[in-house]
Coordinates of C-alpha atoms in Angstrom, one line a residue:
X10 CA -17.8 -25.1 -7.4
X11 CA -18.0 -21.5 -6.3
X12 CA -14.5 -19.3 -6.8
X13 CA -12.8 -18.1 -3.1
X14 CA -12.2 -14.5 -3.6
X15 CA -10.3 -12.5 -1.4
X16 CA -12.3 -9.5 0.1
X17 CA -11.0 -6.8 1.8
X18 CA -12.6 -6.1 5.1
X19 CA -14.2 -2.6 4.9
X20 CA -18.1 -2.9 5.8
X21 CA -19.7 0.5 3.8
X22 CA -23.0 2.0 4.5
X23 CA -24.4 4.6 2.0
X24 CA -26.2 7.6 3.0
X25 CA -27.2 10.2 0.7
X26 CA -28.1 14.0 1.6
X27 CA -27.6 17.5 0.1
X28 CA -25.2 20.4 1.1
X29 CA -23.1 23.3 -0.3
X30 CA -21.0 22.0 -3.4
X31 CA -17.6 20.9 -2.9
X32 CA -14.8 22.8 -5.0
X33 CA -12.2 21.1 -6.5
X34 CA -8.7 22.1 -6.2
X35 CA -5.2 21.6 -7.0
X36 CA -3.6 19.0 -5.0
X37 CA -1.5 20.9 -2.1
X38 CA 1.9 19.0 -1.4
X39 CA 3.8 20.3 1.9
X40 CA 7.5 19.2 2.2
X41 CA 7.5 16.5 4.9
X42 CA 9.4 17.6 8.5
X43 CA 12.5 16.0 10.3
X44 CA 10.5 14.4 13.0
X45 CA 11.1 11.3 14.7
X46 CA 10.2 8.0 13.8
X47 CA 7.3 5.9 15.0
X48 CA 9.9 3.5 16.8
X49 CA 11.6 6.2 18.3
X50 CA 8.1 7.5 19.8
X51 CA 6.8 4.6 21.8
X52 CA 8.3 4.4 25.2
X53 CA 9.7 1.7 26.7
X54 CA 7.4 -0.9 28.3
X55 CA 7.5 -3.8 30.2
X56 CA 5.5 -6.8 29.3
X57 CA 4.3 -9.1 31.7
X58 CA 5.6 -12.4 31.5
X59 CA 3.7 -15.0 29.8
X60 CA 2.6 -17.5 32.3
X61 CA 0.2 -20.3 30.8
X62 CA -2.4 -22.0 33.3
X63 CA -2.0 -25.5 32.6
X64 CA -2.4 -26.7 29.2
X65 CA -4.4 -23.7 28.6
X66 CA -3.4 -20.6 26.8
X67 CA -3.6 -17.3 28.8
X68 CA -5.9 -14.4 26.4
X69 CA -6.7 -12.0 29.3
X70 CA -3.4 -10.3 29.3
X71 CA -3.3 -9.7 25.6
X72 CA -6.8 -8.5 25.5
X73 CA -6.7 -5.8 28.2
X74 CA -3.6 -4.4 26.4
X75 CA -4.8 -4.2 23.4
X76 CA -8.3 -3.3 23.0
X77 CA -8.0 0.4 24.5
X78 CA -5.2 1.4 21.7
X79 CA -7.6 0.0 18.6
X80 CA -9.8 2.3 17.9
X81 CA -13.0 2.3 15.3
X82 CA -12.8 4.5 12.4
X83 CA -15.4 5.8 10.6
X84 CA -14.6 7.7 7.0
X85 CA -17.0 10.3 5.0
X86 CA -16.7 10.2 1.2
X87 CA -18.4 13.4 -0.2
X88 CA -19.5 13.3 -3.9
X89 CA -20.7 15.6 -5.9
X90 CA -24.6 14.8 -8.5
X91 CA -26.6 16.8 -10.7
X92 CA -30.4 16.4 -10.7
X93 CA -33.3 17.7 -12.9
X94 CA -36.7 18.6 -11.5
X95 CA -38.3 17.3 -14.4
X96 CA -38.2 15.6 -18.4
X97 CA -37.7 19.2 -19.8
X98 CA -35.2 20.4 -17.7
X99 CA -32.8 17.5 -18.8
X100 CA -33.1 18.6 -22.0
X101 CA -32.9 21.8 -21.5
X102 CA -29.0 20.6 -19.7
X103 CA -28.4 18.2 -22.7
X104 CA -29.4 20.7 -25.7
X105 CA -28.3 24.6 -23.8
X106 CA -26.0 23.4 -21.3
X107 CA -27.9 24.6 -18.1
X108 CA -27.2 23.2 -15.1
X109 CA -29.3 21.2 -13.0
X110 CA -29.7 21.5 -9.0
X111 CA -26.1 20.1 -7.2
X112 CA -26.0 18.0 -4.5
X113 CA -23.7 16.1 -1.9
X114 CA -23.9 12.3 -1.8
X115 CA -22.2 11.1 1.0
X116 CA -20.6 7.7 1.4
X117 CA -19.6 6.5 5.0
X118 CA -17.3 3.6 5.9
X119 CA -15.9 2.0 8.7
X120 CA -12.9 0.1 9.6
X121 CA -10.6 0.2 12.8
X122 CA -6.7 1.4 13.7
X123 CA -4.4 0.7 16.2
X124 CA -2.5 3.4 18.4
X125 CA 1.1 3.5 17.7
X126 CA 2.0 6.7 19.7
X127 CA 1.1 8.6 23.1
X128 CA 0.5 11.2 21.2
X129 CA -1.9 9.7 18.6
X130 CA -0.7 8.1 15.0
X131 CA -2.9 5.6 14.8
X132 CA -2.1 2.6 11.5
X133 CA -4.8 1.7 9.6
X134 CA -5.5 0.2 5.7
X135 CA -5.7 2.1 3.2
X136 CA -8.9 1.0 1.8
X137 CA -10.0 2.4 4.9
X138 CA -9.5 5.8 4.6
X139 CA -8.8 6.0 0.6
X140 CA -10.3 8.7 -0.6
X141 CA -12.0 9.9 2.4
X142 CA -12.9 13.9 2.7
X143 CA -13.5 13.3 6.3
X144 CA -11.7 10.6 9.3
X145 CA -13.7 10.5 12.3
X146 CA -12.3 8.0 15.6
X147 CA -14.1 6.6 18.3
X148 CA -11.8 5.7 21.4
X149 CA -12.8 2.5 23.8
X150 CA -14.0 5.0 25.9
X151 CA -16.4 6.3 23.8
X152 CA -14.2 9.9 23.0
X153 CA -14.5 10.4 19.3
X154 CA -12.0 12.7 17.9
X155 CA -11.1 14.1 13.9
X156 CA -8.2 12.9 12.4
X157 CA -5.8 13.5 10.1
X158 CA -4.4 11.9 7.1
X159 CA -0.3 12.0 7.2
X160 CA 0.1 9.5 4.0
X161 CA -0.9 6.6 2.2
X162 CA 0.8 3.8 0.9
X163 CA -1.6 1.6 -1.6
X164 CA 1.0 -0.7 -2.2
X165 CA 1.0 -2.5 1.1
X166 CA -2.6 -1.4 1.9
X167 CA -1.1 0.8 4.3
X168 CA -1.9 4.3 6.2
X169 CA -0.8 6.6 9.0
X170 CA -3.3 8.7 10.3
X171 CA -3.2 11.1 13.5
X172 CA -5.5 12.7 16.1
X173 CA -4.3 15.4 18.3
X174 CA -3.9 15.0 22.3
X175 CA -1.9 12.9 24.3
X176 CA -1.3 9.8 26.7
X177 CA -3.8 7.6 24.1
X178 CA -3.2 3.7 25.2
X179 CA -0.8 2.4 22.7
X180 CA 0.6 -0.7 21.1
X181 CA 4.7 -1.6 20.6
X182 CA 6.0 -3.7 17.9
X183 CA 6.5 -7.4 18.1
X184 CA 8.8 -9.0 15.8
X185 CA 6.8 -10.8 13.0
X186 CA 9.6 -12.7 11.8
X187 CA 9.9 -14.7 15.2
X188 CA 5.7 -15.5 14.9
X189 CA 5.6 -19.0 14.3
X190 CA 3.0 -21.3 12.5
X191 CA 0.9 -22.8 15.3
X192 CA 1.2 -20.1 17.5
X193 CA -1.9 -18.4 19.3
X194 CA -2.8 -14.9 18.2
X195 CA -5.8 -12.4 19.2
X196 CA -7.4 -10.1 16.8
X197 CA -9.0 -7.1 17.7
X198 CA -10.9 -4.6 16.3
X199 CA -14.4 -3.7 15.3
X200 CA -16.3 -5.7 13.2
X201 CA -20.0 -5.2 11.9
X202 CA -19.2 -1.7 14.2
X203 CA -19.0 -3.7 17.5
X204 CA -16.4 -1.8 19.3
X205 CA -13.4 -4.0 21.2
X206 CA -13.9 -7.5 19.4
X207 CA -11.6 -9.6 20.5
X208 CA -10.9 -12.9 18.8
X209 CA -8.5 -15.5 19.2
X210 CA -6.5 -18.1 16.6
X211 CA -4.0 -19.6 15.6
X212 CA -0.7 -18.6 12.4
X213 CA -2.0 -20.9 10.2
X214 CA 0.5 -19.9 7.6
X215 CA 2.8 -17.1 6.5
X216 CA 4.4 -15.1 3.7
X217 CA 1.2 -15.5 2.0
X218 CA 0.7 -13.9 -1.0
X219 CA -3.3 -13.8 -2.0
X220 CA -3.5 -11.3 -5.0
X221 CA -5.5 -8.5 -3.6
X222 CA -3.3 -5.8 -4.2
X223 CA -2.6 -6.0 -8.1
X224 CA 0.7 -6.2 -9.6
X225 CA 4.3 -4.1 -9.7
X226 CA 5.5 -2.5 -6.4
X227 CA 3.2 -4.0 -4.7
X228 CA 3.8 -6.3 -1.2
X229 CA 1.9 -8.8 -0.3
X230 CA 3.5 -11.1 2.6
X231 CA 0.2 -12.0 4.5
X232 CA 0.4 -13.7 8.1
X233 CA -2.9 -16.1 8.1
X234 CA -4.6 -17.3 10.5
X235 CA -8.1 -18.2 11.6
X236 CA -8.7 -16.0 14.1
X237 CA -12.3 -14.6 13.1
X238 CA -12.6 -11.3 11.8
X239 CA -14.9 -10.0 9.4
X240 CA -16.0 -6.7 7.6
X241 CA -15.0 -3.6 10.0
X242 CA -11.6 -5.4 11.5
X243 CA -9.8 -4.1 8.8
X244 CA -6.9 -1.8 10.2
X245 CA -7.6 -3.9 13.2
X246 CA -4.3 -5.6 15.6
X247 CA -3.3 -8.9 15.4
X248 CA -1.4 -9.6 18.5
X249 CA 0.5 -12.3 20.2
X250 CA -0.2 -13.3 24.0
X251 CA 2.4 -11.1 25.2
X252 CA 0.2 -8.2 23.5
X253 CA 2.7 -6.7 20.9
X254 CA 1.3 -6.0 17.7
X255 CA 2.7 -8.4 15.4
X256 CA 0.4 -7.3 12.4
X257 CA -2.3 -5.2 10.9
X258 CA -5.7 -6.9 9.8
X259 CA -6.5 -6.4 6.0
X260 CA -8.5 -9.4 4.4
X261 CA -10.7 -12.7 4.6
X262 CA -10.9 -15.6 2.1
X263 CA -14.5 -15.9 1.7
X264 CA -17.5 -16.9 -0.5
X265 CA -20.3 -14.6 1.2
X266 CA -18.1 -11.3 2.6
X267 CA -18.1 -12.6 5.8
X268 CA -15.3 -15.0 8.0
X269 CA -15.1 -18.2 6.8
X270 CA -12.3 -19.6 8.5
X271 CA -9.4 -17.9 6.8
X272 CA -8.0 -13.5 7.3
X273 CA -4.7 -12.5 6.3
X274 CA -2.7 -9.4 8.3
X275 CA 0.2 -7.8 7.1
X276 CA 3.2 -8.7 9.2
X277 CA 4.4 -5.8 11.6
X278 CA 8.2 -6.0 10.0
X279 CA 6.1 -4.5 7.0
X280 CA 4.3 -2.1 9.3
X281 CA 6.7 -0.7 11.2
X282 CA 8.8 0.4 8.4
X283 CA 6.0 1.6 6.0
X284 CA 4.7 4.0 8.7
X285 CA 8.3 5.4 9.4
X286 CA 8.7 6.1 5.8
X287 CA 5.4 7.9 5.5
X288 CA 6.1 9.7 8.8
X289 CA 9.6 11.0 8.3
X290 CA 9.2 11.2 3.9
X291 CA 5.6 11.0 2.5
X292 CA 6.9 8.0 0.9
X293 CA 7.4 4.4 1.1
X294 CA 11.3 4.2 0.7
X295 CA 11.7 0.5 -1.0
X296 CA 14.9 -1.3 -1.0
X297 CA 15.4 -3.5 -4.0
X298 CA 18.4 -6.4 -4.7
X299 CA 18.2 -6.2 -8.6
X300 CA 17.3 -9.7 -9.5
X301 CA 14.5 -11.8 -11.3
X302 CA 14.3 -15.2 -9.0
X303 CA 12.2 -18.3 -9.9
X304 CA 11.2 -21.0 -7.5
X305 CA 13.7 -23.6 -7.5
X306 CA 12.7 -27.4 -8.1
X307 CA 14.9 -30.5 -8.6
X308 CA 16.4 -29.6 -12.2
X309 CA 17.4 -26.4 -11.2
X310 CA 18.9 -28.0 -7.3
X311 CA 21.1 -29.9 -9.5
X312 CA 22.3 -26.9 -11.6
X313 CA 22.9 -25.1 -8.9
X314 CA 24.8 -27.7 -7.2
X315 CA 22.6 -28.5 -4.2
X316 CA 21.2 -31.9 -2.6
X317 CA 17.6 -30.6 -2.3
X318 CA 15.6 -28.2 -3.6
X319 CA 16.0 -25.2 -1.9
X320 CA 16.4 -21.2 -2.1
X321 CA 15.6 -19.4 -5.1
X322 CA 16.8 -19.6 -8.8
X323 CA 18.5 -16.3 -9.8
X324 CA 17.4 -16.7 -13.6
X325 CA 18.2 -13.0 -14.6
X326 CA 20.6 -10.2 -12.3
X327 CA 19.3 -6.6 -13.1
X328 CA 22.1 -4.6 -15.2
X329 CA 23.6 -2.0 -12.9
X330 CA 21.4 -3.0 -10.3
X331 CA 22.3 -3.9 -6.6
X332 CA 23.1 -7.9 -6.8
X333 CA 25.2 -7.3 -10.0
X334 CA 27.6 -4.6 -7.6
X335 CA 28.3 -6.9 -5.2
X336 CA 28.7 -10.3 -7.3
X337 CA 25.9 -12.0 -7.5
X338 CA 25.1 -13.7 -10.8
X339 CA 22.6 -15.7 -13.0
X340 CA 22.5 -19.2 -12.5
X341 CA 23.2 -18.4 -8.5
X342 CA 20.6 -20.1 -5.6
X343 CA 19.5 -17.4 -3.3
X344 CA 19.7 -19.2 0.3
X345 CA 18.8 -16.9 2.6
X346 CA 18.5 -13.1 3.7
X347 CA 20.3 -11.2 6.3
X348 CA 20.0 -15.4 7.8
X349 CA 16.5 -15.8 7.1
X350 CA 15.7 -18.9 5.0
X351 CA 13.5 -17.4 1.4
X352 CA 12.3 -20.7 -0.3
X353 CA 9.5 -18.3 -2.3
X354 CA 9.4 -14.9 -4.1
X355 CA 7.0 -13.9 -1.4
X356 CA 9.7 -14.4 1.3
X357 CA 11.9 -13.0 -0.3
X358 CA 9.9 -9.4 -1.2
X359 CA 9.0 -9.6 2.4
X360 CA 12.7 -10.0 4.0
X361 CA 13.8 -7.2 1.3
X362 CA 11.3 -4.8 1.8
X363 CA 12.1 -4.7 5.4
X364 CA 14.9 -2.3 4.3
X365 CA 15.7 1.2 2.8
X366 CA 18.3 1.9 -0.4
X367 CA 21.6 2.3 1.0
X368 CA 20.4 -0.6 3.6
X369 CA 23.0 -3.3 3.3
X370 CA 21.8 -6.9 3.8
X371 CA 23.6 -10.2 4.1
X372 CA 22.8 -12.4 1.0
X373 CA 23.8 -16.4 1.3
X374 CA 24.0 -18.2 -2.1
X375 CA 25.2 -21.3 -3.7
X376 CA 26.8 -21.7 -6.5
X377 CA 28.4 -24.8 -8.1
X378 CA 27.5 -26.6 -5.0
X379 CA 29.5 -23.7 -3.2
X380 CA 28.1 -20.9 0.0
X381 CA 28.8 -17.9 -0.1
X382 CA 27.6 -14.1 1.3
X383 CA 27.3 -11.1 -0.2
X384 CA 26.8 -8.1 1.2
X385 CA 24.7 -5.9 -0.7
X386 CA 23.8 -2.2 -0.6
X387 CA 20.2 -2.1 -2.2
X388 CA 19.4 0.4 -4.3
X389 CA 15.6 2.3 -5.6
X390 CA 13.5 2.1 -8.2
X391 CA 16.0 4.2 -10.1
X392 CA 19.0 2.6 -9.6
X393 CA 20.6 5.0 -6.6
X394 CA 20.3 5.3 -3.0
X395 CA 18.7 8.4 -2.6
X396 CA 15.5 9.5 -0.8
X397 CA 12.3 9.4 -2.8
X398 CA 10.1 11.9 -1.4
X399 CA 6.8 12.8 -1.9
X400 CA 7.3 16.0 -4.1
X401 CA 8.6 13.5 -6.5
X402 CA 5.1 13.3 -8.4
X403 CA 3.2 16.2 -9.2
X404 CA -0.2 17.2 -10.1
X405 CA -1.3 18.7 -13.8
X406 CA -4.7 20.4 -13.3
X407 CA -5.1 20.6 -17.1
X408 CA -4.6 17.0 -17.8
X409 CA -6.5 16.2 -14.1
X410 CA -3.5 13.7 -13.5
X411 CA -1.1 13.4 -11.0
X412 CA 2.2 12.0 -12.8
X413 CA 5.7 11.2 -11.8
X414 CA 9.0 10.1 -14.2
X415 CA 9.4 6.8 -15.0
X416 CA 12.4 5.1 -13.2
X417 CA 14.9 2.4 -13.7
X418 CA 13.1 -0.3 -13.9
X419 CA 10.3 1.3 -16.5
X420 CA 13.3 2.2 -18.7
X421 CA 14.6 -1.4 -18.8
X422 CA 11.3 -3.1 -18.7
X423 CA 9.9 -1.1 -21.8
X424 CA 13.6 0.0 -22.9
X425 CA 13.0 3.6 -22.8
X426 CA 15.0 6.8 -22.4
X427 CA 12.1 9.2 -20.6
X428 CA 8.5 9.2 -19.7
X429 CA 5.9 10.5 -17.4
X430 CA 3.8 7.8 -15.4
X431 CA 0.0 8.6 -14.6
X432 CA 0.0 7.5 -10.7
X433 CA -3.3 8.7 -10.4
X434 CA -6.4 9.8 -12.9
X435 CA -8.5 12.7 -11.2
X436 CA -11.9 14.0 -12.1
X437 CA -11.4 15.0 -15.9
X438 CA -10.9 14.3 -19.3
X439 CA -9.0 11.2 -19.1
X440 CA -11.9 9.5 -16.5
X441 CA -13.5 7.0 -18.5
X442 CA -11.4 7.5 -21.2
X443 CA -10.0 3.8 -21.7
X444 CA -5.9 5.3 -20.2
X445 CA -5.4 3.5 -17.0
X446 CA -2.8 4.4 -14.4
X447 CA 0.7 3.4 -14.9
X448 CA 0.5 4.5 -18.8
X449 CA 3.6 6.1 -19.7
X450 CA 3.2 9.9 -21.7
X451 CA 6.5 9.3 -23.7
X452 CA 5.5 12.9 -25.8
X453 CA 3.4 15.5 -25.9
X454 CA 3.1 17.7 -29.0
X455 CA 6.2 16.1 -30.7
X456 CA 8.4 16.5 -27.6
X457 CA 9.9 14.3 -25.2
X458 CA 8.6 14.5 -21.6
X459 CA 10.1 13.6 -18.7
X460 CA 9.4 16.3 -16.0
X461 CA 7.0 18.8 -14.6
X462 CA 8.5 21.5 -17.1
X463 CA 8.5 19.4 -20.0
X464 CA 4.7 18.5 -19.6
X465 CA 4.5 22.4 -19.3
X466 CA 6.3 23.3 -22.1
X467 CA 4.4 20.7 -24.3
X468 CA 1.1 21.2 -23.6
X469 CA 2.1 25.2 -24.4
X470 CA 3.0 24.1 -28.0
X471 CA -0.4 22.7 -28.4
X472 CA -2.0 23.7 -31.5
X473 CA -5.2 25.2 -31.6
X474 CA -6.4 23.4 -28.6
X475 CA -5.6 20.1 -30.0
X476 CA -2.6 18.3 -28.0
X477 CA -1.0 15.2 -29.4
X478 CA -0.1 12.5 -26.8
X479 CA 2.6 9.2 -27.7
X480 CA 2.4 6.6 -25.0
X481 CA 3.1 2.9 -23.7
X482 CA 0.0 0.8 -21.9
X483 CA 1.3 -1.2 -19.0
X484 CA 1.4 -4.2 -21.0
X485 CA 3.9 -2.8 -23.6
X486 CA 1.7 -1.5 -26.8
X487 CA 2.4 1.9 -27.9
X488 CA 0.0 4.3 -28.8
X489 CA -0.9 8.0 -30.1
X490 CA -3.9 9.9 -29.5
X491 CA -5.3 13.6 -30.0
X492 CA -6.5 15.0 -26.4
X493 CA -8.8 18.2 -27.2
X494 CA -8.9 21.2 -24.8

């Protein structure tokens, strides 16, 4: 039997050509401005009442409010190859050095985004516009503008991208956690590049978690349903028959690439706050409670003092962290957040991450057969409530990585005191070189790094070119290794 794999919808088209090299540079990072959020920006509007004809659902409403504010968006990767004329000059490039003729390869992609402002942020994936030297959108109308990209945020397959101008068509939020399964939803976008698709489905599930998105801080809380969309809808709307946007488009479940009867969105809860994050901060701001939950089952029901199985088993409360302050303990049954039921780890990341640090949130629990409700204040990643802004990693052009400092949970995962996470591994030495991101530089040289001056102050004791690196893999194994200059 064939394996179901999870595909993310981005249809890419390869085309190659020459042009002036590209130059690489330092990374540039600009200190985000006060503005206001995304929420703030969309006016109020008045939906049309829902009025069904018959036993038949209405789509025609939904559709003409949606499919002039999702746009189609098509992405240029430029990449840099060397070729040789001929056998000799190769060797001549292996042997001397010389160079050989450079040229541009470029890589387009497309992928769709919906308006979320008059005055143009437009949401999209990620995928869709990771990595991309160039953002080119294509209105309903035909218009194609350039566009800018504001910030990224891999861990929910999430990004806010703007064009300039004003009165675009827009969508407003719905509220994701009132979708119900069973309920009839439209998706729109642009699949196969066929502008203003519109396809409608049914929720066949929710707080699905499929995988796609690899492991830590990552989110994945997918609405399914089996509306049909395919390679190109990703960044596309999913909307309800009122027209609100109650999610973003991302994947299929498929064996061939294309719809097969099952695509995932990510609920507009998630959305909305994501893109006010990486509008007002650079950053995703997550919220966490500070505990380690299993799925409960009839054993644990019994522990924890209730009839059913129900909730979620609180098998270890983080030290210091945010459920520990306000009283929650191991051996407790999670119930419910803020008065929404969480029977899986999935709902539960999903009602959390709906929330900032310093958010406080209702938590119901039993315990010995007992309710109660805490209110808790969550906290971040290092154990505070403060902002986490995008300045917060930093770029090293000798090391051609862009790092940031472990934080709370790294140091109680791995039980360390300091350490400098790779986030990201540029064109460079450690390419190819077997370190992945998210290994931790615990030294450099003999001394303890945890900062951008550390780094700096290590790599300047290096001895005669030769740098000495100590380090942790994801998976806990320590290391050491020479890096040469």
């Amino acid at each position: 039997m064939k394996k179901t794999s999870f595909i993310l919808m981005l249809a890419m088209l390869f085309v190659a050509a020459s042009c002036n090299q590209k130059q690489n540079a330092e990374p540039q990072e600009e200190e985000p401005q006060p503005v206001a959020t995304i929420e703030q920006q969309q006016p109020v509007v008045q939906h049309a009442a829902f009025v069904p004809v018959g036993d038949t659902p209405d789509f025609v409403n939904a559709a003409e409010k949606s499919v002039d504010a999702v746009v189609h968006i098509k992405t240029k990767i430029i990449k840099q190859t060397t070729t040789y004329n001929d056998f000799f000059g190769a060797l001549l490039q292996q042997f001397y050095g010389m160079p050989g003729q450079a040229q541009k390869q470029y890589l387009e992609a497309y992928g769709s985004g919906v308006v979320l402002t008059p005055d143009g942020y437009i949401v999209t994936n990620n995928h869709v516009v990771e990595g991309a030297d160039e953002v080119e959108i294509t209105f309903n109308n035909h218009v194609k503008k350039a566009a800018t990209i504001i910030a990224t945020d891999p861990t929910t397959d999430l990004a806010l991208i703007k064009v300039e101008g004003s009165d675009y068509d827009f969508l407003t939020f719905g509220d994701s956690d009132n979708v119900r399964i069973g309920e009839w939803v439209l998706a729109v976008g642009n699949p196969f590049q066929l502008s203003s698709t519109v396809t409608a489905g049914i929720v066949s599930a929710k707080a699905r978690d499929i995988s796609i998105l690899g492991e830590g801080t990552s989110v994945e809380s997918f609405i399914q349903t089996d509306a049909a969309v395919n390679p190109g809808n990703s960044g596309g709307a999913l909307v309800n028959l009122k027209g609100e946007l109650v999610g973003i488009n991302a994947a299929i479940a498929s064996h061939t690439g294309s719809y097969e009867g099952y695509s995932f969105a990510i609920p507009s809860n998630i959305v909305r706050k994501v893109v006010d994050d990486l509008l007002l901060y650079g950053e995703t701001q997550r919220g966490y409670l500070g505990v380690q939950v299993g799925e409960m089952n009839e054993e644990l029901a019994e522990k924890c003092g209730l009839d059913t199985p129900q909730g979620l088993y609180v098998a270890i409360v983080t030290e210091g962290g945010a459920a520990e302050k306000s009283g929650i303990k191991n051996g407790d049954a999670i119930i419910s957040i803020n008065g929404k039921k969480v029977n899986t780890y999935t709902q539960l990341i999903e009602s959390v991450r709906q929330y900032r640090p310093g958010d406080q949130v209702n938590v119901e629990v039993v315990r010995a057969g007992q309710h109660m409700n805490f209110d808790v204040t969550l906290l971040n990643e290092s154990g505070n409530v403060e902002i986490v802004k995008k300045g917060d990693k930093f770029f090293n052009s000798e090391l051609g990585l862009t790092l940031q400092a472990i934080d709370q949970n790294d140091k109680s995962k791995y039980g360390l005191k300091n350490g400098l996470k790779i986030a990201i591994i540029h064109e460079g030495r450690f390419e190819g070189s077997g370190i992945p991101e998210g290994f931790i530089i615990l030294s450099v040289n003999g001394m303890s790094v945890n900062s951008k001056e550390d780094l700096q102050k290590a790599l300047a004791n290096s001895k005669r070119g030769r740098n000495y690196f100590d380090g942790i893999y994801p998976n806990g194994m320590k290391v050491s290794f020479e890096y040469f200059n």
